[in-house]
mmCIF file of C-alpha atoms in Angstrom:
data_model
loop_
_atom_site.group_PDB
_atom_site.id
_atom_site.type_symbol
_atom_site.label_atom_id
_atom_site.label_comp_id
_atom_site.label_asym_id
_atom_site.label_seq_id
_atom_site.Cartn_x
_atom_site.Cartn_y
_atom_site.Cartn_z
ATOM 1 C CA MET A 1 -40.725 28.065 39.666
ATOM 2 C CA TRP A 2 -40.271 24.375 38.802
ATOM 3 C CA TRP A 3 -38.542 25.201 35.515
ATOM 4 C CA ARG A 4 -35.768 26.918 37.515
ATOM 5 C CA SER A 5 -35.219 23.957 39.804
ATOM 6 C CA ALA A 6 -31.950 22.061 39.874
ATOM 7 C CA SER A 7 -33.622 18.838 38.704
ATOM 8 C CA PHE A 8 -35.148 20.527 35.661
ATOM 9 C CA ILE A 9 -31.835 22.135 34.670
ATOM 10 C CA LEU A 10 -29.896 18.901 35.159
ATOM 11 C CA ASP A 11 -32.471 16.783 33.314
ATOM 12 C CA ARG A 12 -32.518 19.238 30.419
ATOM 13 C CA GLN A 13 -28.719 19.191 30.235
ATOM 14 C CA GLN A 14 -28.679 15.384 30.271
ATOM 15 C CA HIS A 15 -31.260 15.374 27.456
ATOM 16 C CA GLN A 16 -29.072 17.692 25.410
ATOM 17 C CA ASN A 17 -26.030 15.505 26.072
ATOM 18 C CA ARG A 18 -27.771 12.485 24.539
ATOM 19 C CA THR A 19 -27.439 14.104 21.124
ATOM 20 C CA VAL A 20 -23.627 14.156 21.476
ATOM 21 C CA ALA A 21 -21.503 11.081 20.737
ATOM 22 C CA PRO A 22 -20.834 9.269 24.029
ATOM 23 C CA SER A 23 -17.326 9.318 25.460
ATOM 24 C CA PRO A 24 -15.662 6.440 27.329
ATOM 25 C CA GLU A 25 -16.301 8.272 30.615
ATOM 26 C CA SER A 26 -20.015 8.516 29.858
ATOM 27 C CA PHE A 27 -20.210 4.744 29.785
ATOM 28 C CA LEU A 28 -18.770 4.711 33.292
ATOM 29 C CA LEU A 29 -21.632 6.878 34.492
ATOM 30 C CA SER A 30 -24.343 4.876 32.749
ATOM 31 C CA SER A 31 -26.959 3.278 35.014
ATOM 32 C CA PRO A 32 -27.501 -0.496 34.846
ATOM 33 C CA PRO A 33 -30.966 -2.020 35.277
ATOM 34 C CA PRO A 34 -32.182 -1.909 38.887
ATOM 35 C CA MET A 35 -31.595 -4.959 41.027
ATOM 36 C CA ALA A 36 -34.548 -7.280 41.198
ATOM 37 C CA ASP A 37 -33.422 -8.879 44.431
ATOM 38 C CA SER A 38 -32.548 -5.740 46.396
ATOM 39 C CA PRO A 39 -33.161 -6.446 50.090
ATOM 40 C CA LEU A 40 -35.923 -4.334 51.556
ATOM 41 C CA ASN A 41 -36.564 -3.303 55.114
ATOM 42 C CA PRO A 42 -38.626 -6.145 56.605
ATOM 43 C CA LYS A 43 -40.917 -3.774 58.529
ATOM 44 C CA SER A 44 -42.420 -1.961 55.572
ATOM 45 C CA ASN A 45 -45.003 -0.089 57.646
ATOM 46 C CA ILE A 46 -42.305 1.702 59.652
ATOM 47 C CA SER A 47 -39.453 3.585 58.030
ATOM 48 C CA ALA A 48 -36.042 2.105 58.739
ATOM 49 C CA TYR A 49 -34.715 5.563 59.544
ATOM 50 C CA TYR A 50 -36.934 5.645 62.618
ATOM 51 C CA GLN A 51 -36.125 2.149 63.689
ATOM 52 C CA THR A 52 -32.515 3.121 64.505
ATOM 53 C CA ARG A 53 -32.376 6.274 64.388
ATOM 54 C CA ALA A 54 -32.745 36.204 41.535
ATOM 55 C CA ALA A 55 -29.992 37.084 44.048
ATOM 56 C CA HIS A 56 -28.384 33.786 44.839
ATOM 57 C CA HIS A 57 -25.488 34.441 47.141
ATOM 58 C CA ALA A 58 -23.758 32.914 50.121
ATOM 59 C CA VAL A 59 -23.674 34.770 53.408
ATOM 60 C CA VAL A 60 -20.070 33.923 54.239
ATOM 61 C CA THR A 61 -16.921 34.466 52.259
ATOM 62 C CA SER A 62 -14.635 31.708 51.043
ATOM 63 C CA ASP A 63 -12.019 32.956 53.536
ATOM 64 C CA TRP A 64 -14.377 32.306 56.430
ATOM 65 C CA LEU A 65 -15.085 28.790 55.211
ATOM 66 C CA ALA A 66 -11.364 28.149 54.710
ATOM 67 C CA GLN A 67 -10.700 29.244 58.297
ATOM 68 C CA ALA A 68 -13.346 26.843 59.607
ATOM 69 C CA GLN A 69 -11.923 23.969 57.573
ATOM 70 C CA ALA A 70 -8.428 24.786 58.801
ATOM 71 C CA ALA A 71 -9.678 24.827 62.397
ATOM 72 C CA VAL A 72 -11.253 21.408 61.882
ATOM 73 C CA GLY A 73 -7.974 20.131 60.453
ATOM 74 C CA ARG A 74 -6.122 21.294 63.564
ATOM 75 C CA HIS A 75 -8.791 19.733 65.778
ATOM 76 C CA SER A 76 -8.461 16.412 63.964
ATOM 77 C CA ASP A 77 -4.675 16.468 64.222
ATOM 78 C CA ASP A 78 -4.815 17.216 67.945
ATOM 79 C CA ASP A 79 -7.135 14.407 68.989
ATOM 80 C CA GLY A 80 -6.257 11.941 66.225
ATOM 81 C CA SER A 81 -9.849 11.537 65.090
ATOM 82 C CA LEU A 82 -12.123 12.664 62.293
ATOM 83 C CA GLY A 83 -15.005 14.855 63.405
ATOM 84 C CA ASP A 84 -17.438 12.975 65.610
ATOM 85 C CA ASP A 85 -16.235 9.509 64.736
ATOM 86 C CA LYS A 86 -13.934 9.032 67.699
ATOM 87 C CA GLY A 87 -12.854 5.468 68.065
ATOM 88 C CA ALA A 88 -14.207 4.555 64.621
ATOM 89 C CA ALA A 89 -12.268 2.248 62.396
ATOM 90 C CA PRO A 90 -10.466 3.930 59.491
ATOM 91 C CA ILE A 91 -12.291 4.046 56.201
ATOM 92 C CA GLY A 92 -9.861 1.706 54.577
ATOM 93 C CA GLY A 93 -10.344 -0.909 57.291
ATOM 94 C CA GLY A 94 -14.070 -1.522 56.927
ATOM 95 C CA GLY A 95 -16.695 -1.489 59.634
ATOM 96 C CA GLY A 96 -15.788 -4.843 61.075
ATOM 97 C CA GLY A 97 -17.815 -6.904 58.635
ATOM 98 C CA GLY A 98 -15.859 -6.571 55.389
ATOM 99 C CA GLY A 99 -12.474 -7.734 56.721
ATOM 100 C CA GLU A 100 -13.909 -10.783 58.495
ATOM 101 C CA GLU A 101 -15.856 -11.770 55.407
ATOM 102 C CA GLU A 102 -12.725 -11.565 53.287
ATOM 103 C CA GLY A 103 -10.752 -13.749 55.680
ATOM 104 C CA SER A 104 -13.480 -16.352 56.182
ATOM 105 C CA GLY A 105 -14.354 -16.624 52.501
ATOM 106 C CA LYS A 106 -17.915 -15.479 53.140
ATOM 107 C CA ALA A 107 -19.455 -13.521 50.284
ATOM 108 C CA PHE A 108 -19.290 -9.762 50.755
ATOM 109 C CA SER A 109 -22.653 -8.069 51.405
ATOM 110 C CA VAL A 110 -22.974 -4.301 51.150
ATOM 111 C CA ILE A 111 -26.022 -4.393 53.434
ATOM 112 C CA ASP A 112 -24.089 -6.278 56.137
ATOM 113 C CA GLU A 113 -21.204 -3.811 55.808
ATOM 114 C CA PHE A 114 -23.663 -0.904 56.014
ATOM 115 C CA ASN A 115 -25.313 -2.341 59.133
ATOM 116 C CA SER A 116 -21.944 -2.879 60.807
ATOM 117 C CA TRP A 117 -21.130 0.815 60.345
ATOM 118 C CA ARG A 118 -24.587 1.864 61.536
ATOM 119 C CA LYS A 119 -23.888 0.314 64.938
ATOM 120 C CA GLN A 120 -21.662 3.301 65.712
ATOM 121 C CA PRO A 121 -24.060 5.789 67.372
ATOM 122 C CA ALA A 122 -22.146 8.885 66.270
ATOM 123 C CA LEU A 123 -22.091 7.869 62.602
ATOM 124 C CA ALA A 124 -24.804 9.248 60.325
ATOM 125 C CA GLU A 125 -26.741 6.814 58.163
ATOM 126 C CA ALA A 126 -25.481 8.437 54.950
ATOM 127 C CA VAL A 127 -21.847 8.224 56.104
ATOM 128 C CA ALA A 128 -22.343 4.536 56.933
ATOM 129 C CA ALA A 129 -23.566 4.039 53.354
ATOM 130 C CA ILE A 130 -20.558 5.934 51.972
ATOM 131 C CA ARG A 131 -18.157 3.715 53.898
ATOM 132 C CA ALA A 132 -20.004 0.578 52.802
ATOM 133 C CA LEU A 133 -19.730 1.654 49.155
ATOM 134 C CA ALA A 134 -16.018 2.309 49.628
ATOM 135 C CA ALA A 135 -15.711 -1.276 50.879
ATOM 136 C CA VAL A 136 -17.446 -2.475 47.692
ATOM 137 C CA ILE A 137 -14.621 -0.993 45.610
ATOM 138 C CA ARG A 138 -11.915 -2.509 47.822
ATOM 139 C CA THR A 139 -13.401 -6.018 47.830
ATOM 140 C CA SER A 140 -14.492 -6.054 44.186
ATOM 141 C CA GLU A 141 -13.136 -8.827 41.979
ATOM 142 C CA ALA A 142 -14.037 -6.989 38.764
ATOM 143 C CA THR A 143 -11.415 -7.004 36.042
ATOM 144 C CA THR A 144 -12.651 -4.021 34.019
ATOM 145 C CA MET A 145 -13.876 -0.566 34.883
ATOM 146 C CA MET A 146 -17.257 -1.328 33.342
ATOM 147 C CA GLU A 147 -17.734 -4.335 35.630
ATOM 148 C CA LEU A 148 -16.658 -2.336 38.668
ATOM 149 C CA GLU A 149 -18.979 0.527 37.768
ATOM 150 C CA ILE A 150 -21.947 -1.841 37.361
ATOM 151 C CA GLU A 151 -21.125 -3.572 40.656
ATOM 152 C CA LEU A 152 -20.885 -0.238 42.464
ATOM 153 C CA LYS A 153 -24.156 0.981 40.969
ATOM 154 C CA LYS A 154 -25.953 -2.209 42.016
ATOM 155 C CA ALA A 155 -24.613 -1.813 45.553
ATOM 156 C CA SER A 156 -25.821 1.792 45.619
ATOM 157 C CA ASP A 157 -29.288 0.760 44.406
ATOM 158 C CA SER A 158 -29.367 -1.985 47.032
ATOM 159 C CA LEU A 159 -28.637 0.492 49.826
ATOM 160 C CA LYS A 160 -31.214 2.980 48.563
ATOM 161 C CA SER A 161 -33.892 0.291 48.345
ATOM 162 C CA TRP A 162 -33.105 -0.804 51.919
ATOM 163 C CA ASP A 163 -35.028 2.290 53.062
ATOM 164 C CA THR A 164 -36.665 4.225 50.247
ATOM 165 C CA THR A 165 -37.961 6.896 52.648
ATOM 166 C CA SER A 166 -34.503 7.982 53.866
ATOM 167 C CA ILE A 167 -33.574 11.162 52.003
ATOM 168 C CA SER A 168 -30.035 11.396 53.366
ATOM 169 C CA LEU A 169 -29.317 7.758 52.476
ATOM 170 C CA THR A 170 -30.384 8.260 48.856
ATOM 171 C CA ALA A 171 -28.577 11.592 48.520
ATOM 172 C CA GLY A 172 -25.403 10.214 50.127
ATOM 173 C CA CYS A 173 -25.285 7.254 47.705
ATOM 174 C CA ASP A 174 -25.939 9.465 44.674
ATOM 175 C CA LEU A 175 -23.284 12.003 45.651
ATOM 176 C CA PHE A 176 -20.768 9.239 46.369
ATOM 177 C CA MET A 177 -21.277 7.765 42.891
ATOM 178 C CA LEU A 178 -20.809 11.162 41.271
ATOM 179 C CA TYR A 179 -17.766 12.150 43.311
ATOM 180 C CA VAL A 180 -15.915 8.856 42.968
ATOM 181 C CA THR A 181 -16.421 8.388 39.233
ATOM 182 C CA ARG A 182 -16.111 12.037 38.211
ATOM 183 C CA THR A 183 -12.541 12.025 36.895
ATOM 184 C CA SER A 184 -11.432 11.919 33.276
ATOM 185 C CA ALA A 185 -8.133 10.282 34.306
ATOM 186 C CA LEU A 186 -9.868 6.891 34.583
ATOM 187 C CA GLU A 187 -10.014 6.415 30.808
ATOM 188 C CA TYR A 188 -6.242 6.932 30.424
ATOM 189 C CA GLU A 189 -5.106 4.499 33.130
ATOM 190 C CA ASP A 190 -4.810 0.738 33.370
ATOM 191 C CA PHE A 191 -7.438 -1.000 35.514
ATOM 192 C CA ASN A 192 -5.347 -1.414 38.682
ATOM 193 C CA SER A 193 -4.346 2.258 38.663
ATOM 194 C CA ALA A 194 -7.935 3.340 37.982
ATOM 195 C CA LYS A 195 -9.235 1.160 40.826
ATOM 196 C CA SER A 196 -6.639 2.624 43.188
ATOM 197 C CA ARG A 197 -7.763 6.086 42.159
ATOM 198 C CA LEU A 198 -11.398 5.172 42.861
ATOM 199 C CA ILE A 199 -10.466 3.871 46.324
ATOM 200 C CA GLU A 200 -8.510 7.061 47.007
ATOM 201 C CA ARG A 201 -11.452 9.246 45.994
ATOM 202 C CA ALA A 202 -13.872 7.103 48.015
ATOM 203 C CA GLU A 203 -11.752 7.500 51.144
ATOM 204 C CA LYS A 204 -11.433 11.238 50.577
ATOM 205 C CA PHE A 205 -15.211 11.580 50.222
ATOM 206 C CA GLY A 206 -15.654 9.632 53.454
ATOM 207 C CA GLU A 207 -13.228 11.927 55.270
ATOM 208 C CA ILE A 208 -15.007 15.022 53.976
ATOM 209 C CA SER A 209 -18.339 13.635 55.180
ATOM 210 C CA CYS A 210 -16.940 12.798 58.623
ATOM 211 C CA LYS A 211 -15.587 16.323 59.085
ATOM 212 C CA ALA A 212 -18.854 17.985 58.034
ATOM 213 C CA ARG A 213 -20.257 18.371 61.547
ATOM 214 C CA ARG A 214 -17.129 19.993 62.902
ATOM 215 C CA ILE A 215 -17.033 22.473 60.022
ATOM 216 C CA ILE A 216 -20.697 23.360 60.589
ATOM 217 C CA ALA A 217 -20.075 23.782 64.320
ATOM 218 C CA MET A 218 -17.189 26.179 63.630
ATOM 219 C CA LEU A 219 -19.186 28.258 61.142
ATOM 220 C CA SER A 220 -22.202 28.627 63.420
ATOM 221 C CA GLN A 221 -20.402 30.055 66.442
ATOM 222 C CA ASP A 222 -20.769 33.690 65.370
ATOM 223 C CA PHE A 223 -24.543 33.248 65.497
ATOM 224 C CA ILE A 224 -24.633 32.146 69.140
ATOM 225 C CA PHE A 225 -24.162 35.037 71.545
ATOM 226 C CA ASP A 226 -23.843 35.223 75.320
ATOM 227 C CA GLY A 227 -27.160 35.244 77.130
ATOM 228 C CA CYS A 228 -29.211 33.930 74.218
ATOM 229 C CA THR A 229 -32.033 31.401 74.487
ATOM 230 C CA ILE A 230 -32.139 28.714 71.796
ATOM 231 C CA LEU A 231 -35.143 26.569 70.915
ATOM 232 C CA VAL A 232 -34.428 23.131 69.430
ATOM 233 C CA HIS A 233 -36.735 20.412 68.121
ATOM 234 C CA GLY A 234 -35.854 16.733 67.798
ATOM 235 C CA PHE A 235 -32.507 15.025 68.285
ATOM 236 C CA SER A 236 -30.017 16.314 65.722
ATOM 237 C CA ARG A 237 -26.400 15.234 66.135
ATOM 238 C CA VAL A 238 -25.139 18.202 64.131
ATOM 239 C CA VAL A 239 -27.140 20.680 66.278
ATOM 240 C CA LEU A 240 -25.774 18.937 69.370
ATOM 241 C CA GLU A 241 -22.253 19.419 67.976
ATOM 242 C CA VAL A 242 -22.990 23.126 67.394
ATOM 243 C CA LEU A 243 -24.149 23.621 70.995
ATOM 244 C CA LYS A 244 -21.348 21.460 72.379
ATOM 245 C CA THR A 245 -18.778 23.612 70.577
ATOM 246 C CA ALA A 246 -20.420 26.779 71.914
ATOM 247 C CA ALA A 247 -20.243 25.382 75.448
ATOM 248 C CA GLU A 248 -16.566 24.475 74.970
ATOM 249 C CA ASN A 249 -15.974 28.081 73.821
ATOM 250 C CA LYS A 250 -17.325 29.251 77.224
ATOM 251 C CA LYS A 251 -20.420 30.854 75.764
ATOM 252 C CA HIS A 252 -23.324 31.317 78.152
ATOM 253 C CA PHE A 253 -26.717 30.353 76.757
ATOM 254 C CA ARG A 254 -29.719 28.249 77.624
ATOM 255 C CA VAL A 255 -31.714 25.818 75.545
ATOM 256 C CA LEU A 256 -35.435 25.057 75.337
ATOM 257 C CA CYS A 257 -36.116 21.518 74.082
ATOM 258 C CA THR A 258 -39.478 20.376 72.807
ATOM 259 C CA GLU A 259 -40.470 16.954 74.109
ATOM 260 C CA GLY A 260 -40.512 15.481 70.607
ATOM 261 C CA ARG A 261 -43.422 13.086 70.900
ATOM 262 C CA PRO A 262 -43.924 10.229 70.246
ATOM 263 C CA ASP A 263 -40.297 9.058 70.425
ATOM 264 C CA ARG A 264 -39.224 11.668 72.998
ATOM 265 C CA THR A 265 -36.217 12.873 71.052
ATOM 266 C CA GLY A 266 -36.244 16.139 72.982
ATOM 267 C CA LEU A 267 -35.888 14.264 76.250
ATOM 268 C CA ARG A 268 -32.801 12.504 74.912
ATOM 269 C CA PHE A 269 -31.416 15.812 73.615
ATOM 270 C CA SER A 270 -31.944 17.537 76.972
ATOM 271 C CA ASN A 271 -30.113 14.689 78.727
ATOM 272 C CA GLU A 272 -27.098 15.206 76.451
ATOM 273 C CA LEU A 273 -27.099 18.958 77.152
ATOM 274 C CA ALA A 274 -27.357 18.350 80.893
ATOM 275 C CA LYS A 275 -24.159 16.276 80.676
ATOM 276 C CA LEU A 276 -22.470 19.392 79.234
ATOM 277 C CA ASP A 277 -23.784 21.563 82.105
ATOM 278 C CA VAL A 278 -25.821 23.636 79.651
ATOM 279 C CA PRO A 279 -28.976 25.147 81.217
ATOM 280 C CA VAL A 280 -31.883 23.352 79.558
ATOM 281 C CA LYS A 281 -35.647 23.419 79.909
ATOM 282 C CA LEU A 282 -37.986 20.735 78.540
ATOM 283 C CA LEU A 283 -41.262 21.823 76.908
ATOM 284 C CA ILE A 284 -44.304 19.890 75.831
ATOM 285 C CA ASP A 285 -44.717 20.199 72.063
ATOM 286 C CA SER A 286 -47.880 22.281 72.336
ATOM 287 C CA ALA A 287 -46.103 24.957 74.446
ATOM 288 C CA VAL A 288 -43.965 26.355 71.619
ATOM 289 C CA ALA A 289 -46.090 29.444 70.939
ATOM 290 C CA TYR A 290 -46.478 30.041 74.682
ATOM 291 C CA THR A 291 -42.701 30.244 75.196
ATOM 292 C CA MET A 292 -41.642 31.773 71.875
ATOM 293 C CA ASP A 293 -41.342 35.261 73.378
ATOM 294 C CA GLU A 294 -38.452 33.941 75.520
ATOM 295 C CA VAL A 295 -36.613 32.585 72.465
ATOM 296 C CA ASP A 296 -33.841 34.452 70.625
ATOM 297 C CA VAL A 297 -33.094 31.892 67.889
ATOM 298 C CA VAL A 298 -34.470 28.555 66.695
ATOM 299 C CA HIS A 299 -32.113 25.746 65.638
ATOM 300 C CA PHE A 300 -33.187 22.745 63.553
ATOM 301 C CA GLY A 301 -31.415 19.795 62.055
ATOM 302 C CA ALA A 302 -32.712 18.255 58.825
ATOM 303 C CA ASP A 303 -33.420 14.842 57.368
ATOM 304 C CA GLY A 304 -32.965 16.414 53.943
ATOM 305 C CA VAL A 305 -32.446 19.768 52.220
ATOM 306 C CA VAL A 306 -34.436 20.079 48.989
ATOM 307 C CA GLU A 307 -34.020 22.149 45.841
ATOM 308 C CA SER A 308 -36.386 24.916 46.884
ATOM 309 C CA GLY A 309 -34.166 25.702 49.879
ATOM 310 C CA GLY A 310 -36.678 24.175 52.280
ATOM 311 C CA ILE A 311 -36.065 21.239 54.577
ATOM 312 C CA ILE A 312 -37.707 17.934 55.410
ATOM 313 C CA ASN A 313 -37.414 17.185 59.094
ATOM 314 C CA MET A 314 -39.139 15.686 62.111
ATOM 315 C CA MET A 315 -42.885 16.289 62.383
ATOM 316 C CA GLY A 316 -43.562 19.617 64.071
ATOM 317 C CA THR A 317 -40.696 21.525 62.455
ATOM 318 C CA PHE A 318 -43.021 23.367 60.090
ATOM 319 C CA GLN A 319 -45.386 24.628 62.774
ATOM 320 C CA ILE A 320 -42.499 25.788 64.983
ATOM 321 C CA ALA A 321 -41.013 27.665 62.004
ATOM 322 C CA LEU A 322 -44.407 29.274 61.367
ATOM 323 C CA VAL A 323 -44.649 30.504 64.956
ATOM 324 C CA ALA A 324 -41.047 31.764 64.916
ATOM 325 C CA HIS A 325 -41.579 33.573 61.601
ATOM 326 C CA SER A 326 -44.733 35.280 62.874
ATOM 327 C CA MET A 327 -42.818 36.546 65.922
ATOM 328 C CA ASN A 328 -39.720 37.625 63.939
ATOM 329 C CA LYS A 329 -37.395 35.023 65.412
ATOM 330 C CA PRO A 330 -34.493 33.805 63.215
ATOM 331 C CA VAL A 331 -34.651 30.137 62.213
ATOM 332 C CA TYR A 332 -31.330 28.407 61.551
ATOM 333 C CA VAL A 333 -30.838 24.949 60.035
ATOM 334 C CA ALA A 334 -27.691 22.847 60.465
ATOM 335 C CA ALA A 335 -27.308 20.175 57.773
ATOM 336 C CA GLU A 336 -24.447 18.360 56.085
ATOM 337 C CA SER A 337 -24.099 18.688 52.311
ATOM 338 C CA TYR A 338 -24.639 14.945 51.811
ATOM 339 C CA LYS A 339 -28.265 15.610 52.801
ATOM 340 C CA PHE A 340 -28.807 17.864 49.758
ATOM 341 C CA ALA A 341 -31.350 15.946 47.696
ATOM 342 C CA ARG A 342 -32.868 16.300 44.249
ATOM 343 C CA HIS A 343 -36.413 16.720 45.507
ATOM 344 C CA TYR A 344 -38.807 19.588 44.920
ATOM 345 C CA PRO A 345 -41.881 18.985 47.135
ATOM 346 C CA LEU A 346 -44.876 21.139 46.276
ATOM 347 C CA ASP A 347 -46.783 20.461 49.499
ATOM 348 C CA GLN A 348 -46.732 18.319 52.620
ATOM 349 C CA LYS A 349 -47.962 15.190 50.844
ATOM 350 C CA ASP A 350 -45.577 15.489 47.897
ATOM 351 C CA MET A 351 -42.864 13.218 49.308
ATOM 352 C CA SER A 352 -42.414 9.570 50.208
ATOM 353 C CA PRO A 353 -44.258 8.903 53.466
ATOM 354 C CA ALA A 354 -42.129 7.965 56.461
ATOM 355 C CA ARG A 355 -44.090 6.176 59.167
ATOM 356 C CA ARG A 356 -43.387 5.585 62.840
ATOM 357 C CA PRO A 357 -45.370 3.821 65.564
ATOM 358 C CA ILE A 358 -47.600 5.977 67.769
ATOM 359 C CA ASP A 359 -48.393 4.926 71.327
ATOM 360 C CA PHE A 360 -50.949 7.095 73.109
ATOM 361 C CA GLY A 361 -50.867 4.971 76.246
ATOM 362 C CA VAL A 362 -54.575 4.151 75.976
ATOM 363 C CA PRO A 363 -56.515 1.860 73.634
ATOM 364 C CA ILE A 364 -57.552 3.529 70.363
ATOM 365 C CA PRO A 365 -60.857 2.416 68.791
ATOM 366 C CA SER A 366 -60.408 0.664 65.455
ATOM 367 C CA LYS A 367 -62.586 3.270 63.728
ATOM 368 C CA VAL A 368 -60.219 6.097 64.739
ATOM 369 C CA GLU A 369 -57.549 6.875 62.165
ATOM 370 C CA VAL A 370 -54.100 7.777 63.530
ATOM 371 C CA GLU A 371 -51.680 10.027 61.643
ATOM 372 C CA THR A 372 -48.315 8.241 61.692
ATOM 373 C CA SER A 373 -46.307 10.500 59.370
ATOM 374 C CA ALA A 374 -42.900 11.113 60.899
ATOM 375 C CA ARG A 375 -41.789 14.284 59.126
ATOM 376 C CA ASP A 376 -43.006 17.437 57.428
ATOM 377 C CA TYR A 377 -41.763 19.947 54.873
ATOM 378 C CA THR A 378 -40.769 23.483 55.864
ATOM 379 C CA PRO A 379 -40.760 25.946 52.911
ATOM 380 C CA PRO A 380 -37.732 28.220 52.476
ATOM 381 C CA GLN A 381 -39.554 31.468 53.289
ATOM 382 C CA TYR A 382 -39.700 30.396 56.943
ATOM 383 C CA LEU A 383 -35.955 29.735 57.211
ATOM 384 C CA THR A 384 -33.296 32.384 57.804
ATOM 385 C CA LEU A 385 -29.956 30.640 57.206
ATOM 386 C CA LEU A 386 -28.586 27.147 56.612
ATOM 387 C CA PHE A 387 -25.299 26.148 58.249
ATOM 388 C CA THR A 388 -23.585 23.598 55.988
ATOM 389 C CA ASP A 389 -20.062 22.335 55.389
ATOM 390 C CA LEU A 390 -20.208 24.315 52.114
ATOM 391 C CA GLY A 391 -20.676 27.558 54.051
ATOM 392 C CA VAL A 392 -23.475 29.552 55.669
ATOM 393 C CA LEU A 393 -26.110 29.839 52.965
ATOM 394 C CA THR A 394 -29.395 31.581 52.405
ATOM 395 C CA PRO A 395 -32.241 29.284 51.288
ATOM 396 C CA SER A 396 -32.177 30.850 47.822
ATOM 397 C CA VAL A 397 -28.632 29.620 47.138
ATOM 398 C CA ILE A 398 -29.438 25.942 47.727
ATOM 399 C CA SER A 399 -30.598 25.341 44.153
ATOM 400 C CA ASP A 400 -27.266 26.611 42.806
ATOM 401 C CA GLU A 401 -25.333 24.428 45.243
ATOM 402 C CA LEU A 402 -27.355 21.380 44.202
ATOM 403 C CA ILE A 403 -26.514 21.988 40.562
ATOM 404 C CA GLN A 404 -22.820 22.208 41.444
ATOM 405 C CA LEU A 405 -22.992 19.008 43.508
ATOM 406 C CA TYR A 406 -24.865 16.905 40.969
ATOM 407 C CA LEU A 407 -23.281 18.132 37.717
#
């Protein structure tokens, strides 16, 4: 199946394009040498993500997606905010670091700008990277498009090397670079006009990313019915938005949360649901099979959606999906499109390891090896549907969507 993957098709197309005379726009998309001094996460043994925190078809019609997007637009107009980022600074204003650095004469740092955005708890890591890259364009002192493109690419590489295990961070940076620079108008404009166009496209991409959760929440409502019992695993902000929207729509349901050891993400998730007056029950992780007969649907978030249509998510997702599949329970995944990554894992070990600290509460002998992997891979055959801001998709359509995103 690998020869049908999105990466193989894209790589083959790029190889064929090398035989054609390069155009001015192709130089804009060329990759400079990687940065030798890219700042890395100082705690290399623990992933930075966990220090913070043949029939390919879509299930929904374009009309349904348009209605959801329109509903999100009305929601944004009513409360004056974009998606979940209430109280956030506008994209053009920076995260608090860029403007101060400009005024004080301090050199602009994309990592500092990224970290300033990450302080907002409702903002996803990938969206923080997108806003930091938009600030790179605004503060750039480049005088040609080639210089600006190289500067932007170096900033993107710097962010990706900050945490090489974060799938959404890498995918968000890659998609930002493609979206912002993918316009033939740049080669016909003077530099100032082209830079303004890049800033405009960067801000638009940021707005699209911010609205993703609300769109997903709107699309998923038809799959939550009165009286249903939903099993969730881990703390996913997009799944929380889905359930919050269902509660606001006066739907009656209850939620079973796994504990989510070792970082107790399920405990945090259950606390958030309790604030919404949603009936919630906390389970120990090993009680999933015991309680699966009470469950109507399973909802997951995702660290990343890969080319096969499977997902990479918090450790334990795969075994829960296996139990649900064996008992004929639908498994739904809510994930933003900026988490679509050009990865095709063949097994559980075929991905960059993400580590997290494990505390068992008792001393562990030095001769005992502890598994510290933080996530696993769930193959597409164990997933029913994926709720994304591109629509409600079957796992088989993901490869086609990836090709469209990365072309």
